[in-house]
Every structure is written in structure tokens, then in C-alpha cells.
Amino acid sequence: MSEIGCKASDKPEKLAFVDAWRWWLTCDHAFWSEAQKRKCVDVAFVRAVGQPYRVNRNIRVAKLDHPTQIFTKGKREGQAKQVRDPTDPHALAFSKMINELNYEENASLSQRGKALAEALAENHSAIAGTPASAASKVNWFLRPKGWTMFDRFVSIAVLGSHQSSVAGMAQFFDALDKRDFAKKLAEVRQAIASPFPEILAERVIDKYLFLMGLRYSQRKSFEEEEGADDESEGTNDRMSLVLLNGFVSSLPSPLVDQVRQQADKLGQTVCLSSLLHPDVAKA
């Protein structure tokens, strides 16, 4: 792990940058550039994002009775088998909702979160649910500036507990807004230098919140488990570091140095702990 020097004692802001850059190169840049070029998202885009972000399960897949595929055994003998509806109506309604989401460009994070929550509630029937996490993620690729993603671990980091509902999502964005998310985002953006894109700042904050929420969740779980010890608690952190260091060490040599310098700069000049729930911040 000596290639870039990431270690467990590093500030999480440093680790968050490395992980954000890893995701940017492997999939985020491709999704972002496609959404920006098309100025909209479609079913294929939604499902593609849903794979690495593991949110496809939250957008229900509709099934149809196949006219020629018939069960030949068991209780359903003679009945048509079900196949996936190629029109994917729930993902279609989801993509339409994201495309039509409307708020002012200078709207606060809280206002944007409320607008998304209202859109999810209005489209509950068409989407067959209210996939808040998926909506926040797809929306980032279309409207990334000043936005961040919502999921289990970032909600733990900001709210102190796991929230998955639309109301929880709105509460999450409201809490971040009140903790000067915009100011912290500007600090991260100012600290990011070429060749790293400015838009990476939003992803750095997301990765920071994810890491802090994950660590807090794991710590609580270990405390509740009988016989848990420090060695078992550190296993996940150690393997995360192996992945981060392995990723960067595989980059061309000049870029390895640039990543190291940028990660160190963020760790030394930016502190994001004010975005955290008090219980998470002091843990």
C-alpha cells in the first residue's frame, strides 16, 4: 500500500478523492458525458446507471405472459410463462420524471431535494414505487452542479440513521443545506486542480459521506455483536485501502503522482466534518 501512501489514519477527505476519481474513470465520466450530450435520460441510460449503483432493483421490472412459452410441468402446466416487458414501463416513467424535473438553477439544495421528493410522490403509481436513491443518482448525471446522491450510508452520515423513504431523502438534503453544503462544495472545488475536472467536487463529498456513514454503521454493528474485536473491525477498512491503492498504482506514472498530490492537498486543506450528524462526527 506504499504506492500512494493511503493508510487507515489518513483523513477521509483524502480517501474520498481517490475513490471519487476511481469511479470517475471507470463509469461516472461516461454516464455524465452521455447525459450532458443528450440533455436527457432514457430507459437504457437508467438501467445502465442502475447496474454499478445497484438501484435497478428499486425500479420494478414489468412482466408479460409470453404467447408461446408454456409451462410443461407442475401446477402451472399449460400456462404461459412470464417474460420481461420490453417497453420497461416503470423505467420509462422514471426517466420521464427525471427529464421533466423542474427547479431554478440557483435553487438551494433543500429546494431541489423537495422538488425531487414531490416528483417521486406524483409519479408513484407510474413508477410502481418511489425509488429515492435511484432518482438522486440518475439526476446527478443530468444536473450534477450543486447536487449530491442519496443512499443508505450517506443518510446515516448526515441523519445519524438509515433512511430510505422520500421523506427521509428530503430531510437529508435539508440537513446538508443547513450545514453549508454549498460552501463546503466550493472549498473542495477550489482545491481541485487540473487535470482533475471541477465537477469531481460533488463526487468527493458523496464519497466522503459514504465512507463516514459506512464506518459509523460498521462501528455500531461491531459494538452490538458479542465478542467483536478491533482486528475484525479494521478488516473492511484495510481491504478498501488495498482497492484504492491498487487502482492508483495501476495508472500511468505521471498520473499516480498527480493523484497523490491532489489527494494530499484535499486532506490537508479541506475539512468536511461539519456536514455530518453530531453522533457520526464524534464517533
Coordinates of N, CA, C and O in Angstrom, one line a residue, residues 60-207:
R60 N -39.2 -1.3 -10.5 CA -39.7 -2.6 -10.8 C -39.7 -3.0 -12.3 O -39.9 -2.1 -13.2
V61 N -39.5 -4.2 -12.6 CA -39.5 -4.7 -14.0 C -40.9 -5.3 -14.2 O -41.3 -6.2 -13.5
A62 N -41.6 -4.8 -15.2 CA -42.9 -5.4 -15.6 C -42.8 -6.7 -16.3 O -41.9 -6.8 -17.1
K63 N -43.7 -7.6 -16.1 CA -43.7 -8.9 -16.8 C -45.0 -9.0 -17.7 O -46.1 -8.5 -17.3
L64 N -44.8 -9.8 -18.7 CA -45.9 -10.1 -19.6 C -46.0 -11.6 -19.8 O -45.0 -12.3 -19.7
D65 N -47.2 -12.1 -20.1 CA -47.4 -13.5 -20.4 C -46.9 -13.8 -21.8 O -47.3 -13.1 -22.8
H66 N -46.0 -14.7 -22.0 CA -45.4 -15.0 -23.3 C -46.4 -15.9 -24.1 O -46.8 -16.9 -23.5
P67 N -46.8 -15.6 -25.3 CA -47.8 -16.3 -26.0 C -47.4 -17.7 -26.4 O -48.2 -18.6 -26.6
T68 N -46.1 -18.0 -26.5 CA -45.6 -19.3 -27.0 C -44.9 -20.1 -26.0 O -44.8 -21.3 -26.1
Q69 N -44.3 -19.5 -25.0 CA -43.5 -20.2 -23.9 C -44.5 -20.7 -22.8 O -45.1 -19.8 -22.1
I70 N -44.7 -21.9 -22.8 CA -45.7 -22.5 -21.9 C -45.0 -23.5 -20.9 O -44.1 -24.2 -21.2
F71 N -45.5 -23.4 -19.6 CA -45.1 -24.4 -18.6 C -45.5 -25.8 -19.1 O -46.7 -26.0 -19.4
T72 N -44.6 -26.7 -19.0 CA -44.9 -28.1 -19.4 C -45.0 -29.1 -18.2 O -45.4 -30.2 -18.4
K73 N -44.6 -28.6 -17.0 CA -44.7 -29.5 -15.8 C -45.2 -28.7 -14.7 O -45.3 -27.4 -14.7
G74 N -45.6 -29.4 -13.6 CA -46.0 -28.8 -12.4 C -47.4 -28.2 -12.4 O -48.2 -28.4 -13.3
K75 N -47.7 -27.5 -11.3 CA -49.0 -26.9 -11.1 C -49.4 -25.9 -12.2 O -50.6 -25.7 -12.4
R76 N -48.4 -25.3 -12.9 CA -48.7 -24.3 -13.9 C -48.7 -24.9 -15.3 O -48.6 -24.1 -16.3
E77 N -48.7 -26.2 -15.5 CA -48.6 -26.8 -16.8 C -49.8 -26.2 -17.7 O -50.9 -26.1 -17.3
G78 N -49.4 -25.8 -18.9 CA -50.3 -25.3 -19.8 C -50.5 -23.8 -19.8 O -51.1 -23.2 -20.6
Q79 N -49.9 -23.1 -18.7 CA -50.0 -21.7 -18.5 C -48.8 -21.0 -19.2 O -47.7 -21.6 -19.3
A80 N -49.0 -19.8 -19.6 CA -47.9 -19.0 -20.3 C -46.8 -18.6 -19.3 O -47.2 -18.2 -18.1
K81 N -45.6 -18.7 -19.7 CA -44.5 -18.2 -18.8 C -44.4 -16.7 -19.0 O -44.9 -16.1 -20.0
Q82 N -43.9 -16.0 -17.9 CA -43.8 -14.6 -18.0 C -42.4 -14.2 -18.4 O -41.4 -14.8 -18.1
V83 N -42.4 -13.1 -19.2 CA -41.1 -12.6 -19.7 C -41.1 -11.1 -19.4 O -42.2 -10.4 -19.2
R84 N -39.9 -10.5 -19.5 CA -39.8 -9.0 -19.2 C -40.5 -8.2 -20.3 O -40.3 -8.5 -21.5
D85 N -41.3 -7.2 -19.9 CA -41.9 -6.3 -20.9 C -40.8 -5.5 -21.5 O -40.1 -4.7 -20.8
P86 N -40.6 -5.6 -22.8 CA -39.5 -4.8 -23.5 C -39.7 -3.3 -23.4 O -38.7 -2.6 -23.6
T87 N -40.9 -2.8 -23.2 CA -41.0 -1.4 -23.1 C -40.6 -0.9 -21.7 O -40.4 0.4 -21.6
D88 N -40.4 -1.8 -20.7 CA -39.9 -1.4 -19.4 C -40.7 -0.2 -18.9 O -40.1 0.9 -18.7
P89 N -42.0 -0.2 -18.7 CA -42.8 0.9 -18.4 C -42.5 1.7 -17.2 O -42.6 2.9 -17.2
H90 N -42.0 1.0 -16.1 CA -41.7 1.7 -14.9 C -40.4 2.5 -15.1 O -40.3 3.7 -14.6
A91 N -39.4 2.0 -15.7 CA -38.2 2.7 -16.0 C -38.5 3.9 -17.0 O -37.8 4.9 -16.9
L92 N -39.4 3.6 -17.9 CA -39.8 4.7 -18.8 C -40.4 5.9 -18.1 O -40.1 7.0 -18.3
A93 N -41.3 5.6 -17.2 CA -41.9 6.6 -16.4 C -40.9 7.3 -15.5 O -41.0 8.5 -15.3
F94 N -40.0 6.5 -15.0 CA -38.9 7.1 -14.1 C -38.0 8.1 -14.9 O -37.7 9.2 -14.5
S95 N -37.6 7.7 -16.1 CA -36.8 8.5 -17.0 C -37.5 9.8 -17.4 O -37.0 10.9 -17.4
K96 N -38.8 9.7 -17.7 CA -39.7 10.8 -18.0 C -39.7 11.8 -16.8 O -39.6 13.0 -17.0
M97 N -39.9 11.3 -15.6 CA -39.9 12.1 -14.4 C -38.6 12.9 -14.2 O -38.6 14.1 -13.9
I98 N -37.5 12.2 -14.4 CA -36.2 12.9 -14.3 C -36.0 14.0 -15.3 O -35.6 15.1 -15.0
N99 N -36.4 13.7 -16.5 CA -36.3 14.7 -17.6 C -37.1 15.9 -17.3 O -36.7 17.0 -17.7
E100 N -38.3 15.7 -16.8 CA -39.2 16.8 -16.6 C -39.1 17.5 -15.2 O -39.8 18.5 -14.9
L101 N -38.1 17.0 -14.4 CA -37.9 17.6 -13.1 C -37.5 19.1 -13.3 O -36.6 19.4 -14.1
N102 N -38.2 20.0 -12.5 CA -38.0 21.4 -12.8 C -37.7 22.2 -11.5 O -38.5 22.1 -10.6
Y103 N -36.6 22.8 -11.5 CA -36.3 23.8 -10.4 C -35.3 24.8 -11.0 O -34.6 24.6 -11.9
E104 N -35.3 26.0 -10.3 CA -34.4 27.0 -10.8 C -33.0 26.6 -10.6 O -32.6 25.9 -9.7
E105 N -32.1 27.1 -11.5 CA -30.7 26.8 -11.5 C -30.0 27.2 -10.2 O -29.1 26.5 -9.7
N106 N -30.5 28.3 -9.6 CA -29.9 28.8 -8.4 C -30.7 28.3 -7.1 O -30.5 28.8 -6.0
A107 N -31.6 27.3 -7.3 CA -32.3 26.8 -6.2 C -31.4 26.1 -5.2 O -30.3 25.6 -5.5
S108 N -31.7 26.2 -3.9 CA -30.9 25.6 -2.8 C -31.0 24.1 -2.9 O -31.9 23.5 -3.5
L109 N -30.1 23.5 -2.2 CA -30.1 22.0 -2.2 C -31.4 21.5 -1.6 O -32.0 20.5 -2.0
S110 N -31.9 22.2 -0.5 CA -33.1 21.8 0.1 C -34.3 21.9 -0.9 O -35.1 21.0 -0.9
Q111 N -34.3 23.0 -1.6 CA -35.4 23.2 -2.6 C -35.4 22.1 -3.7 O -36.4 21.6 -4.1
R112 N -34.2 21.8 -4.1 CA -34.0 20.7 -5.2 C -34.5 19.4 -4.6 O -35.1 18.6 -5.3
G113 N -34.1 19.1 -3.4 CA -34.5 17.8 -2.8 C -36.0 17.7 -2.6 O -36.6 16.7 -2.8
K114 N -36.6 18.9 -2.3 CA -38.1 18.9 -2.1 C -38.8 18.7 -3.5 O -39.8 18.0 -3.6
A115 N -38.2 19.3 -4.5 CA -38.8 19.1 -5.9 C -38.7 17.7 -6.3 O -39.7 17.2 -6.9
L116 N -37.6 17.0 -6.0 CA -37.5 15.6 -6.4 C -38.4 14.8 -5.6 O -39.0 13.8 -6.1
A117 N -38.6 15.1 -4.3 CA -39.5 14.3 -3.5 C -40.9 14.5 -4.0 O -41.7 13.5 -4.0
E118 N -41.3 15.7 -4.4 CA -42.6 15.9 -4.9 C -42.9 15.1 -6.2 O -43.9 14.6 -6.4
A119 N -41.8 15.1 -7.1 CA -42.0 14.4 -8.3 C -42.1 12.9 -8.1 O -42.9 12.3 -8.8
L120 N -41.4 12.4 -7.2 CA -41.5 11.0 -6.9 C -42.9 10.6 -6.3 O -43.5 9.6 -6.7
A121 N -43.4 11.5 -5.5 CA -44.8 11.2 -4.9 C -45.8 11.3 -6.0 O -46.7 10.5 -6.1
E122 N -45.7 12.3 -6.9 CA -46.6 12.4 -8.0 C -46.6 11.3 -9.0 O -47.6 10.9 -9.6
N123 N -45.4 10.6 -9.2 CA -45.3 9.6 -10.1 C -45.2 8.2 -9.5 O -44.8 7.2 -10.1
H124 N -45.7 8.1 -8.3 CA -45.6 6.9 -7.5 C -46.3 5.7 -8.3 O -45.8 4.6 -8.4
S125 N -47.5 5.9 -8.8 CA -48.2 4.9 -9.5 C -47.5 4.4 -10.8 O -47.4 3.2 -11.1
A126 N -47.1 5.4 -11.6 CA -46.5 5.1 -12.9 C -45.2 4.3 -12.7 O -44.9 3.4 -13.5
I127 N -44.4 4.7 -11.7 CA -43.1 4.1 -11.5 C -43.3 2.8 -10.6 O -42.3 2.0 -10.5
A128 N -44.4 2.6 -10.0 CA -44.7 1.5 -9.2 C -43.8 1.5 -7.9 O -43.2 0.5 -7.5
G129 N -43.7 2.7 -7.4 CA -42.9 2.9 -6.2 C -42.3 4.3 -6.1 O -42.6 5.1 -7.0
T130 N -41.4 4.5 -5.1 CA -40.8 5.8 -5.0 C -39.3 5.6 -4.8 O -38.8 5.7 -3.6
P131 N -38.5 5.2 -5.8 CA -37.1 4.9 -5.7 C -36.2 6.1 -5.5 O -35.7 6.7 -6.4
A132 N -36.2 6.6 -4.3 CA -35.5 7.8 -4.0 C -34.0 7.8 -4.3 O -33.4 8.7 -4.9
S133 N -33.3 6.7 -3.9 CA -31.9 6.6 -4.1 C -31.6 6.6 -5.6 O -30.7 7.3 -6.1
A134 N -32.3 5.8 -6.4 CA -32.1 5.8 -7.8 C -32.3 7.1 -8.5 O -31.6 7.6 -9.3
A135 N -33.4 7.8 -8.0 CA -33.7 9.1 -8.6 C -32.6 10.1 -8.3 O -32.2 10.9 -9.2
S136 N -32.0 10.1 -7.1 CA -31.0 11.1 -6.8 C -29.7 10.8 -7.6 O -29.0 11.7 -7.9
K137 N -29.5 9.6 -7.9 CA -28.3 9.2 -8.6 C -28.4 9.6 -10.1 O -27.5 10.2 -10.7
V138 N -29.5 9.2 -10.8 CA -29.7 9.5 -12.2 C -29.7 11.0 -12.4 O -29.2 11.5 -13.3
N139 N -30.4 11.7 -11.4 CA -30.5 13.1 -11.5 C -29.1 13.8 -11.5 O -28.9 14.9 -12.1
W140 N -28.2 13.2 -10.8 CA -26.8 13.8 -10.7 C -26.2 13.9 -12.1 O -25.5 14.9 -12.4
F141 N -26.3 12.9 -12.9 CA -25.7 12.8 -14.2 C -26.3 13.9 -15.1 O -25.6 14.4 -16.0
L142 N -27.5 14.2 -14.9 CA -28.2 15.1 -15.8 C -28.0 16.6 -15.3 O -27.9 17.5 -16.0
R143 N -28.1 16.7 -13.9 CA -28.0 18.0 -13.3 C -26.9 17.9 -12.1 O -27.3 18.0 -10.9
P144 N -25.7 17.8 -12.4 CA -24.7 17.5 -11.4 C -24.3 18.7 -10.5 O -23.9 18.5 -9.3
K145 N -24.3 19.9 -11.1 CA -23.8 21.0 -10.4 C -24.6 21.3 -9.1 O -25.8 21.5 -9.1
G146 N -23.9 21.3 -7.9 CA -24.5 21.6 -6.7 C -25.4 20.5 -6.1 O -26.1 20.7 -5.2
W147 N -25.4 19.3 -6.7 CA -26.2 18.2 -6.3 C -25.4 17.0 -5.7 O -24.2 17.0 -6.0
T148 N -26.0 16.2 -4.9 CA -25.3 15.0 -4.4 C -26.2 13.8 -4.4 O -27.5 14.0 -4.5
M149 N -25.7 12.7 -4.2 CA -26.6 11.5 -4.2 C -27.0 11.0 -2.8 O -26.4 11.3 -1.8
F150 N -28.1 10.3 -2.8 CA -28.8 9.9 -1.6 C -28.8 8.4 -1.6 O -29.2 7.7 -2.5
D151 N -28.4 7.8 -0.5 CA -28.5 6.3 -0.3 C -28.3 6.0 1.2 O -28.3 6.9 2.0
R152 N -28.3 4.7 1.5 CA -28.3 4.2 2.9 C -27.1 4.9 3.7 O -27.4 5.4 4.8
F153 N -25.9 4.8 3.2 CA -24.8 5.2 4.1 C -24.6 6.7 4.2 O -24.2 7.2 5.2
V154 N -24.9 7.4 3.1 CA -24.8 8.9 3.2 C -25.9 9.4 4.1 O -25.7 10.4 4.8
S155 N -27.1 8.7 4.1 CA -28.1 9.2 5.0 C -27.7 8.9 6.5 O -28.0 9.7 7.3
I156 N -27.0 7.8 6.7 CA -26.5 7.5 8.1 C -25.5 8.6 8.5 O -25.5 9.1 9.6
A157 N -24.6 9.0 7.5 CA -23.6 10.1 7.8 C -24.3 11.4 8.2 O -23.8 12.1 9.1
V158 N -25.3 11.7 7.5 CA -26.0 13.1 7.7 C -27.1 13.1 8.7 O -27.2 14.0 9.5
L159 N -27.9 12.0 8.7 CA -29.0 12.0 9.6 C -28.8 11.1 10.9 O -29.6 11.1 11.8
G160 N -27.7 10.3 10.9 CA -27.4 9.5 12.0 C -28.1 8.2 12.0 O -27.9 7.4 12.9
S161 N -29.0 7.9 11.0 CA -29.7 6.6 10.9 C -30.0 6.4 9.5 O -30.0 7.3 8.6
H162 N -30.3 5.1 9.2 CA -30.6 4.7 7.8 C -32.0 5.2 7.4 O -33.0 4.9 8.1
Q163 N -32.1 6.0 6.4 CA -33.4 6.5 5.9 C -33.4 6.1 4.4 O -32.5 6.2 3.6
S164 N -34.6 5.6 4.0 CA -34.7 5.2 2.6 C -36.0 5.8 1.9 O -36.2 5.7 0.7
S165 N -36.8 6.4 2.7 CA -38.1 7.0 2.2 C -37.9 8.3 1.5 O -36.8 8.9 1.6
V166 N -38.9 8.7 0.8 CA -38.8 10.0 0.1 C -38.8 11.1 1.2 O -38.0 12.1 1.0
A167 N -39.5 11.0 2.3 CA -39.4 12.0 3.3 C -38.0 12.0 3.9 O -37.5 13.1 4.2
G168 N -37.4 10.9 4.1 CA -36.0 10.8 4.6 C -35.0 11.5 3.6 O -34.1 12.2 4.0
M169 N -35.3 11.3 2.3 CA -34.4 11.9 1.3 C -34.5 13.5 1.4 O -33.5 14.2 1.4
A170 N -35.7 14.0 1.5 CA -35.9 15.4 1.6 C -35.3 15.9 2.9 O -34.7 17.0 2.9
Q171 N -35.4 15.2 4.0 CA -34.7 15.6 5.2 C -33.2 15.6 5.1 O -32.5 16.5 5.6
F172 N -32.7 14.6 4.4 CA -31.2 14.5 4.1 C -30.7 15.8 3.4 O -29.8 16.4 3.8
F173 N -31.4 16.2 2.3 CA -30.9 17.4 1.6 C -31.1 18.7 2.4 O -30.3 19.6 2.3
D174 N -32.2 18.7 3.2 CA -32.4 19.9 4.0 C -31.3 20.0 5.1 O -30.8 21.1 5.3
A175 N -30.9 18.9 5.7 CA -29.9 18.9 6.7 C -28.6 19.4 6.1 O -27.8 20.2 6.7
L176 N -28.2 18.8 4.9 CA -27.0 19.2 4.2 C -27.0 20.7 3.9 O -26.0 21.4 4.1
D177 N -28.1 21.2 3.5 CA -28.3 22.6 3.1 C -28.0 23.5 4.3 O -27.3 24.5 4.3
K178 N -28.6 23.1 5.5 CA -28.4 23.9 6.7 C -27.0 23.8 7.2 O -26.6 24.7 8.0
R179 N -26.2 22.8 6.8 CA -24.8 22.7 7.3 C -23.8 23.2 6.2 O -22.7 22.9 6.2
D180 N -24.3 24.2 5.4 CA -23.5 24.9 4.4 C -22.8 23.9 3.4 O -21.6 24.0 3.1
F181 N -23.6 23.1 2.8 CA -23.2 22.2 1.8 C -22.5 23.0 0.6 O -21.4 22.6 0.1
A182 N -23.2 24.1 0.2 CA -22.7 24.9 -0.9 C -21.3 25.4 -0.6 O -20.4 25.5 -1.5
K183 N -21.1 25.9 0.6 CA -19.8 26.4 1.0 C -18.7 25.4 1.0 O -17.6 25.6 0.5
K184 N -19.0 24.2 1.5 CA -18.1 23.1 1.5 C -17.8 22.6 0.1 O -16.6 22.3 -0.2
L185 N -18.8 22.6 -0.7 CA -18.6 22.2 -2.1 C -17.6 23.1 -2.8 O -16.7 22.7 -3.6
A186 N -17.8 24.4 -2.6 CA -16.9 25.4 -3.2 C -15.5 25.2 -2.7 O -14.5 25.4 -3.5
E187 N -15.3 24.9 -1.4 CA -13.9 24.6 -0.9 C -13.3 23.5 -1.6 O -12.1 23.5 -2.0
V188 N -14.0 22.4 -1.8 CA -13.5 21.2 -2.5 C -13.2 21.6 -3.9 O -12.1 21.2 -4.5
R189 N -14.1 22.3 -4.6 CA -13.9 22.6 -6.0 C -12.6 23.5 -6.2 O -11.9 23.3 -7.1
Q190 N -12.4 24.4 -5.2 CA -11.3 25.3 -5.3 C -10.0 24.5 -5.1 O -8.9 24.9 -5.6
A191 N -10.0 23.4 -4.3 CA -8.8 22.7 -4.0 C -8.5 21.7 -5.2 O -7.4 21.2 -5.2
I192 N -9.4 21.4 -6.1 CA -9.2 20.5 -7.2 C -8.5 21.2 -8.3 O -8.9 22.2 -8.8
A193 N -7.3 20.7 -8.7 CA -6.5 21.3 -9.8 C -6.5 20.4 -11.0 O -6.9 19.2 -11.0
S194 N -6.2 21.0 -12.1 CA -6.0 20.3 -13.4 C -5.0 19.1 -13.2 O -4.0 19.3 -12.5
P195 N -5.2 18.0 -13.8 CA -6.1 17.6 -14.9 C -7.5 17.1 -14.3 O -8.3 16.6 -15.1
F196 N -7.7 17.2 -13.0 CA -9.0 16.7 -12.5 C -10.1 17.7 -12.7 O -10.0 18.9 -12.4
P197 N -11.3 17.2 -13.2 CA -12.4 18.1 -13.5 C -13.0 18.7 -12.2 O -13.1 18.0 -11.2
E198 N -13.5 19.9 -12.4 CA -14.1 20.6 -11.2 C -15.4 19.8 -10.7 O -15.7 19.8 -9.6
I199 N -16.1 19.2 -11.7 CA -17.3 18.5 -11.3 C -17.1 17.4 -10.4 O -18.0 16.8 -9.8
L200 N -15.8 17.0 -10.3 CA -15.4 15.9 -9.3 C -15.7 16.3 -7.9 O -15.8 15.4 -7.0
A201 N -15.8 17.6 -7.6 CA -16.0 18.0 -6.2 C -17.3 17.4 -5.6 O -17.3 17.0 -4.5
E202 N -18.4 17.4 -6.4 CA -19.6 16.8 -5.9 C -19.4 15.4 -5.6 O -20.0 14.9 -4.6
R203 N -18.7 14.6 -6.3 CA -18.5 13.2 -6.1 C -17.6 13.0 -4.9 O -17.7 12.0 -4.2
V204 N -16.6 13.9 -4.7 CA -15.7 13.8 -3.5 C -16.6 13.9 -2.2 O -16.4 13.1 -1.3
I205 N -17.5 14.8 -2.2 CA -18.4 14.9 -1.0 C -19.3 13.7 -0.8 O -19.4 13.2 0.3
D206 N -19.8 13.2 -1.9 CA -20.6 12.0 -1.8 C -19.8 10.8 -1.3 O -20.2 10.1 -0.4
K207 N -18.5 10.6 -1.8 CA -17.7 9.6 -1.3 C -17.3 9.8 0.2 O -17.1 8.8 0.9

